[in-house]
CSV table of C-alpha atoms in Angstrom, one decimal:
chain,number,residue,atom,x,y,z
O,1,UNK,CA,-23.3,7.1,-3.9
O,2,UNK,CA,-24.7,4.3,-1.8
O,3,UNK,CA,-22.5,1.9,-4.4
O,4,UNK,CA,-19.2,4.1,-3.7
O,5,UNK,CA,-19.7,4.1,0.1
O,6,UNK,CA,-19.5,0.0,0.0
O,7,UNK,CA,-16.6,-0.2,-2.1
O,8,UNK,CA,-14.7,2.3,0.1
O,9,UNK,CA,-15.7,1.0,3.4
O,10,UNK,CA,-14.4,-2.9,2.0
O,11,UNK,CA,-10.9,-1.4,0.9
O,12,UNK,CA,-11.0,0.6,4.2
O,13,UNK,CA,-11.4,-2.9,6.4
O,14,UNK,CA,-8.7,-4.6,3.4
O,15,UNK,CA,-6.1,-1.9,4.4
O,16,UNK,CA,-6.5,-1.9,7.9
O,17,UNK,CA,-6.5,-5.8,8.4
O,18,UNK,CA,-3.1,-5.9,6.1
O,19,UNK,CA,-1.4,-2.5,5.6
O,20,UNK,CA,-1.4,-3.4,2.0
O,21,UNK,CA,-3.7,-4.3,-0.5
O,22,UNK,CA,-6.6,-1.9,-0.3
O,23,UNK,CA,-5.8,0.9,-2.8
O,24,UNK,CA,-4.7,-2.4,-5.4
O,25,UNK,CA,-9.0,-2.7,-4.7
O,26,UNK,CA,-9.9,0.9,-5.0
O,27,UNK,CA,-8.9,1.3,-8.7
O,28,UNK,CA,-11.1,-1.5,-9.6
O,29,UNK,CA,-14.0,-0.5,-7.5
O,30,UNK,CA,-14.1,2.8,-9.3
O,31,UNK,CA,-13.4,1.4,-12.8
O,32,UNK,CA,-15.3,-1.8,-12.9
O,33,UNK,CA,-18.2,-1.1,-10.4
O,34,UNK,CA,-18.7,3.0,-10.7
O,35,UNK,CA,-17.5,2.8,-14.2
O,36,UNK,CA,-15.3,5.4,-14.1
O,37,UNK,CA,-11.9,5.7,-16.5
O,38,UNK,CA,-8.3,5.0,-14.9
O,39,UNK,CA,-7.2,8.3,-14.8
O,40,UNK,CA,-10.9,10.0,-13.3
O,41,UNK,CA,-10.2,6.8,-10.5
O,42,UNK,CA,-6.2,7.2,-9.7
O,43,UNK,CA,-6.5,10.6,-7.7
O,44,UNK,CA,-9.3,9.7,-5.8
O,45,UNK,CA,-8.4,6.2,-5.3
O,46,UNK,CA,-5.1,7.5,-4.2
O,47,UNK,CA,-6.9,10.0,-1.6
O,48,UNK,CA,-8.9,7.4,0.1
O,49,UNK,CA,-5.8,4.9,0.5
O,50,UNK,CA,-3.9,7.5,1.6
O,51,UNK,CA,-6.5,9.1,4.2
O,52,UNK,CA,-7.6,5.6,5.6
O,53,UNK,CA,-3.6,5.1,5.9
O,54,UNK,CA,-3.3,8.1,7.8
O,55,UNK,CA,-5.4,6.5,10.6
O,56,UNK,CA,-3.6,3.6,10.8
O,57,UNK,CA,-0.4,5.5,10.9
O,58,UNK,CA,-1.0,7.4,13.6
O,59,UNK,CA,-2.6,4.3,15.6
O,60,UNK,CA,0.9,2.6,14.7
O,61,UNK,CA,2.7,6.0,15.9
O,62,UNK,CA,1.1,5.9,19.3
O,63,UNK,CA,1.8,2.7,19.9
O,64,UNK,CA,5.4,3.1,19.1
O,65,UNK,CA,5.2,0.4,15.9
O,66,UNK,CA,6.1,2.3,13.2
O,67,UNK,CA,9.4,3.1,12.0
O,68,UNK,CA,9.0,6.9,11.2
O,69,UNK,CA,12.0,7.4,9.5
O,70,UNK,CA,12.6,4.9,7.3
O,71,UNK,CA,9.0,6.0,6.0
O,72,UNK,CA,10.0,9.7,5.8
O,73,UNK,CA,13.2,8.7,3.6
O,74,UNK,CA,10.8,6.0,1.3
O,75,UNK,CA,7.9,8.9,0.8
O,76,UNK,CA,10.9,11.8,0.3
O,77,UNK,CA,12.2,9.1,-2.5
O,78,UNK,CA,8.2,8.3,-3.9
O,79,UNK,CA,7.7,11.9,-3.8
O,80,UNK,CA,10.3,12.6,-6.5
O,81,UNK,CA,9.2,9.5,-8.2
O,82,UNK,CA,5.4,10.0,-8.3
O,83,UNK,CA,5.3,12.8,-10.6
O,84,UNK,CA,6.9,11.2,-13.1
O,85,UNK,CA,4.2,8.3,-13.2
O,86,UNK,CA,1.2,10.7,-12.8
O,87,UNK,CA,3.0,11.7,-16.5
O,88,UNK,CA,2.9,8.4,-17.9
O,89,UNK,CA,-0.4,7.5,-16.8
O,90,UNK,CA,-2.2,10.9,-18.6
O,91,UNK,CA,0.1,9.5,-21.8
O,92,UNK,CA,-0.6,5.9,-21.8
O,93,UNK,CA,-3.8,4.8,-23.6
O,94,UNK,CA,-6.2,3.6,-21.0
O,95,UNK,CA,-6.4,-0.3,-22.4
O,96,UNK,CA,-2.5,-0.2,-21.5
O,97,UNK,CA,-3.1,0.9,-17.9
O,98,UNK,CA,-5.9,-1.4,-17.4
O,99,UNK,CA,-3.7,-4.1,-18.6
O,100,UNK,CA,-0.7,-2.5,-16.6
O,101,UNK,CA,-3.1,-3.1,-13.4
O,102,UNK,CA,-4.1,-6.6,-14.3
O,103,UNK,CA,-1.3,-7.8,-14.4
O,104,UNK,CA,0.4,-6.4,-10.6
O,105,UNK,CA,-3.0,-7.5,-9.4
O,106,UNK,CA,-1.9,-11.0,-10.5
O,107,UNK,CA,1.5,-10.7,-8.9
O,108,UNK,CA,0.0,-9.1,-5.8
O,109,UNK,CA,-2.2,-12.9,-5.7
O,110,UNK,CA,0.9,-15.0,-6.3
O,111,UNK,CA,2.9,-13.5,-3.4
O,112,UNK,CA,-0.8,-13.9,-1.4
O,113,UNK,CA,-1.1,-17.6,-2.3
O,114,UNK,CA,2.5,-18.6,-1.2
O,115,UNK,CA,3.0,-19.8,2.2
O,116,UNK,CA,5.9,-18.4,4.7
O,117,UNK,CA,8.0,-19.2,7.2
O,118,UNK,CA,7.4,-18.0,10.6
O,119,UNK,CA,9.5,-15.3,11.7
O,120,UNK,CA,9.9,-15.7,15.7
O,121,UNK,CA,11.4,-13.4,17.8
O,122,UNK,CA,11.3,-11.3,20.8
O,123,UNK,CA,9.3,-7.8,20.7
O,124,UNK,CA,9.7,-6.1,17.6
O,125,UNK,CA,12.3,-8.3,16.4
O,126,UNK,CA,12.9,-10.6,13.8
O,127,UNK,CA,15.0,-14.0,13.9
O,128,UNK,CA,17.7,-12.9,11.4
O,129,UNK,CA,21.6,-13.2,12.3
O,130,UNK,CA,23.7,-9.3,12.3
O,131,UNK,CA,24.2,-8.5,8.2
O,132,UNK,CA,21.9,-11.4,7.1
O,133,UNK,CA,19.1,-8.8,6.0
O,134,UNK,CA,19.7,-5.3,4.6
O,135,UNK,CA,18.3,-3.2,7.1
O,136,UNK,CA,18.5,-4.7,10.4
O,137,UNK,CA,17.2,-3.8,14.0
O,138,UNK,CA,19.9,-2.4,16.6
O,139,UNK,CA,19.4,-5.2,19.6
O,140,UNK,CA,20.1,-2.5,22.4
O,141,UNK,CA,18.3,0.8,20.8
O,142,UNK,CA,15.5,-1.7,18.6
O,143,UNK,CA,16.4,0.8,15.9
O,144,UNK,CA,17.1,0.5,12.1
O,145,UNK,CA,20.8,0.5,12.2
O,146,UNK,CA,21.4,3.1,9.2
O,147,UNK,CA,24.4,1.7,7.3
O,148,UNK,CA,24.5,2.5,3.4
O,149,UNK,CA,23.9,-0.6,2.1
O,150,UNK,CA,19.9,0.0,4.7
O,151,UNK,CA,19.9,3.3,3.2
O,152,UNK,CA,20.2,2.5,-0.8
O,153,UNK,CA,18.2,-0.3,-0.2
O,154,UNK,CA,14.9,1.7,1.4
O,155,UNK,CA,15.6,5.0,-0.9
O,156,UNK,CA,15.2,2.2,-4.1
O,157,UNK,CA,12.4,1.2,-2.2
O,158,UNK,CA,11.0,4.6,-2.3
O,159,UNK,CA,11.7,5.1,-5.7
O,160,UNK,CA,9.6,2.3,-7.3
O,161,UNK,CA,6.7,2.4,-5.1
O,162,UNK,CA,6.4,6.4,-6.1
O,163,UNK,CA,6.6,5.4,-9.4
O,164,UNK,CA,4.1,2.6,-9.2
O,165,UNK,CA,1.5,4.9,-7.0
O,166,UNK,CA,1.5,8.0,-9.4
O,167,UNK,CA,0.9,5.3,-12.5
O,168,UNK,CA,-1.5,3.4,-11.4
O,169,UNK,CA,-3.2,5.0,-8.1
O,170,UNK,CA,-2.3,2.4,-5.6
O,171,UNK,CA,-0.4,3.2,-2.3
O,172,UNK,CA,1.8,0.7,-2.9
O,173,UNK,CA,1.7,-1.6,0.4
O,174,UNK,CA,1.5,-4.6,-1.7
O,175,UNK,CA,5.0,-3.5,-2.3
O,176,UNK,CA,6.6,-1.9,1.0
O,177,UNK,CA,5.2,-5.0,3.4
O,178,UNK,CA,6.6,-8.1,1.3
O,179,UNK,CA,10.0,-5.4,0.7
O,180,UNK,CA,10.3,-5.4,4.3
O,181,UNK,CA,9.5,-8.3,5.0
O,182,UNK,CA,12.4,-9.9,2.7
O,183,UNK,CA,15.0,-7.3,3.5
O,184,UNK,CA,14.5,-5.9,7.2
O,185,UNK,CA,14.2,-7.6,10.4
O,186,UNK,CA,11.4,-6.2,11.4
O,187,UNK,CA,8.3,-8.3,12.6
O,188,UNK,CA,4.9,-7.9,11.1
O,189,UNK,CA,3.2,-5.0,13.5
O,190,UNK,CA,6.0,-2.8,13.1
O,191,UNK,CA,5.4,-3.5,9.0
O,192,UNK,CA,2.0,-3.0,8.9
O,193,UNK,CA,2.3,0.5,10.7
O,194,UNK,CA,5.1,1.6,9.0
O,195,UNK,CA,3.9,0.8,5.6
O,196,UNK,CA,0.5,2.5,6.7
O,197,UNK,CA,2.9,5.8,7.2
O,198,UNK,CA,4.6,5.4,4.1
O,199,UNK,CA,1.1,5.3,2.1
O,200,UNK,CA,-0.5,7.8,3.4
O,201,UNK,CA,2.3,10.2,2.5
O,202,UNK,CA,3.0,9.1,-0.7
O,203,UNK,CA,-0.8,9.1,-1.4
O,204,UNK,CA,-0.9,12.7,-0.2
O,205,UNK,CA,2.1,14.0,-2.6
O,206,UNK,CA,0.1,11.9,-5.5
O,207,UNK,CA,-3.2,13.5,-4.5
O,208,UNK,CA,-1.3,17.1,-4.9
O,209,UNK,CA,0.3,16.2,-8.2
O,210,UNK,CA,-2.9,15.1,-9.4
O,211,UNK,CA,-4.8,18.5,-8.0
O,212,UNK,CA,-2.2,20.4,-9.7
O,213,UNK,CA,-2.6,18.3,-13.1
O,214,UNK,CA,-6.7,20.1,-12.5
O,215,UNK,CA,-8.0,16.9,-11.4
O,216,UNK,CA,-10.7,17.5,-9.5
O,217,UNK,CA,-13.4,15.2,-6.5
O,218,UNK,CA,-17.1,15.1,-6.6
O,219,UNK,CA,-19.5,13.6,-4.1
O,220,UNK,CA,-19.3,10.5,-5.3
O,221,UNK,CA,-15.6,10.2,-4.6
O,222,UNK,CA,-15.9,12.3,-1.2
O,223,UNK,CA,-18.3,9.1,-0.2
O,224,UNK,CA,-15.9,6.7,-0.9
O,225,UNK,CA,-13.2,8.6,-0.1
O,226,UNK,CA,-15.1,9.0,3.9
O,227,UNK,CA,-16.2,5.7,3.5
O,228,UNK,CA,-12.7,4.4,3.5
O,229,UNK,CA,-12.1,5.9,6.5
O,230,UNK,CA,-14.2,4.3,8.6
O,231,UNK,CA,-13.8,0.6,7.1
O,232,UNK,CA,-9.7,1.5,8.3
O,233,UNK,CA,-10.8,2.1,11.6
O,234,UNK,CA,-13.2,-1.2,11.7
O,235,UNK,CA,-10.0,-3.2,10.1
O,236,UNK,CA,-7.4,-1.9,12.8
O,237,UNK,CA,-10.3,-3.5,15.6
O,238,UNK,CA,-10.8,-6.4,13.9
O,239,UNK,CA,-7.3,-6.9,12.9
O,240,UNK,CA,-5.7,-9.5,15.8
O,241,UNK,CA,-9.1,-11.5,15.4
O,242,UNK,CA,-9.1,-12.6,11.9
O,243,UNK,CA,-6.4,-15.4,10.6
O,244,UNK,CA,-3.9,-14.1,8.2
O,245,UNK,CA,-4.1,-16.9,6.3
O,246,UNK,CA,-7.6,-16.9,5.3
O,247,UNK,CA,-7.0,-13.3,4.8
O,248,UNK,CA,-4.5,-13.8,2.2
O,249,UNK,CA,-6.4,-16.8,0.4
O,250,UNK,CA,-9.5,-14.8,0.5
O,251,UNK,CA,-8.0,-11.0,-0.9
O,252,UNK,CA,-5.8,-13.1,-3.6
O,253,UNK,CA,-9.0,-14.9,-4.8
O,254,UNK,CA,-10.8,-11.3,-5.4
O,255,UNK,CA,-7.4,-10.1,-7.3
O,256,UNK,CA,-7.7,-12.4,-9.5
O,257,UNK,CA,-11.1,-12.7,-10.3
O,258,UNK,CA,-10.8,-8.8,-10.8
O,259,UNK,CA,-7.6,-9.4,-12.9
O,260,UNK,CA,-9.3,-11.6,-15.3
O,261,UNK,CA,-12.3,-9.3,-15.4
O,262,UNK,CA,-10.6,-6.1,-16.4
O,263,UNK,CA,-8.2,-8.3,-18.9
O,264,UNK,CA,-11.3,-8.9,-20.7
O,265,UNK,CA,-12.7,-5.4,-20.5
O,266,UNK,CA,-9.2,-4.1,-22.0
């Protein structure tokens, strides 16, 4: 238990430092280090991102960064889409899903490992001319501006992450914050909360499936599951304090070390 508290206090202080990245940690944690199969680790994995997310939603709510409803319309879409790969995953031998996972942790480091461009701009703003993204921010209101090309774009949006988190057991932040990053002009705080939102209701409509499905949590999964929580709290403190570059380098070093190590075990 002491092993599983650990684990969920480190992808706690991973999600609350990034908004992404910690439930791509929690599958691992339970699989490698708890020794626990890929679908006994999904549902709980998928309860601790999505209750440490909850926190740093509602931190991001009361600071007015996250943009509640293009997160309501992405979960609505993930929670059509979840179901569907909580089916796949309980018919998919468990080598393919540990290969499945392998392999997005590698992508995950690629993205990681390249550098960006800085995005300046005022507020929440980003630095991108009217139409040159998909979604972009109203200058007057600071609002998404919902045209139908922003709307198609985040409801797609919705779709795959739902997919992805019901197959796997990941929130799928390592999707939504490069997503928006590429295709909104929204600046990185306003990212980071909103994609907190997003995972901790698509995590929540996982977690439900998976209940449903007769999956059940022991004490060993309620530790890392509370553990979680409070390593979110510690990141959202210690998030302005740590560079973001040596964040990425560091997390995309562990995904691949982890990558390798469960390509080998499958």
């Amino acid at each position: 238990m002491l092993l599983a508290s650990f684990f969920g206090v480190v992808m706690g202080l991973v999600l609350g430092l990034t908004g992404a990245g910690g439930g791509i940690l929690a599958v691992p944690a339970l699989v490698l280090g708890l020794g626990w199969s890929m679908t006994q680790a999904a549902p709980v994995a998928l309860f601790a991102v999505g209750s440490a997310a909850a926190v740093g939603a509602i931190d991001g709510l009361r600071h007015g960064l996250a943009r509640y409803r293009a997160a309501l319309l992405i979960a609505l879409l993930g929670a059509v889409f979840s179901p569907v790969g909580i089916y796949f995953a309980h018919q998919l031998p468990e080598k393919i899903l540990m290969i499945l996972f392998s392999l997005l942790m590698v992508l995950v480091a690629a993205r990681m490992l390249r550098r960006e461009t800085a995005q300046p701009g005022p507020s929440d703003h980003g630095a991108a001319s009217w139409g040159q993204k998909n979604c972009m921010l109203d200058r007057q209101t600071g609002r998404l501006a919902w045209t139908a090309r922003c709307t198609a774009t985040l409801s797609a949006l919705g779709a795959v992450t739902g997919m992805v988190s019901g197959l796997l057991g990941v929130g799928g932040g390592f999707l939504i914050v490069p997503a928006f990053k590429q295709l909104t002009d929204v600046q990185m705080r306003g990212i980071v909360a909103t994609s907190l939102m997003v995972i901790s209701l698509i995590s929540l409509i996982g977690v439900v499936g998976a209940f449903h499905a007769g999956v059940s949590i022991d004490r060993v999964g309620a530790a890392f599951i509370a553990a979680s929580i409070v390593g979110m709290v510690l990141g959202r403190r210690f998030s302005a304090k740590v560079p973001a570059r040596a964040l990425q380098v560091g997390f995309a070093g562990v995904c691949l070390g982890v990558a390798v190590f469960m390509l080998v075990r499958a």
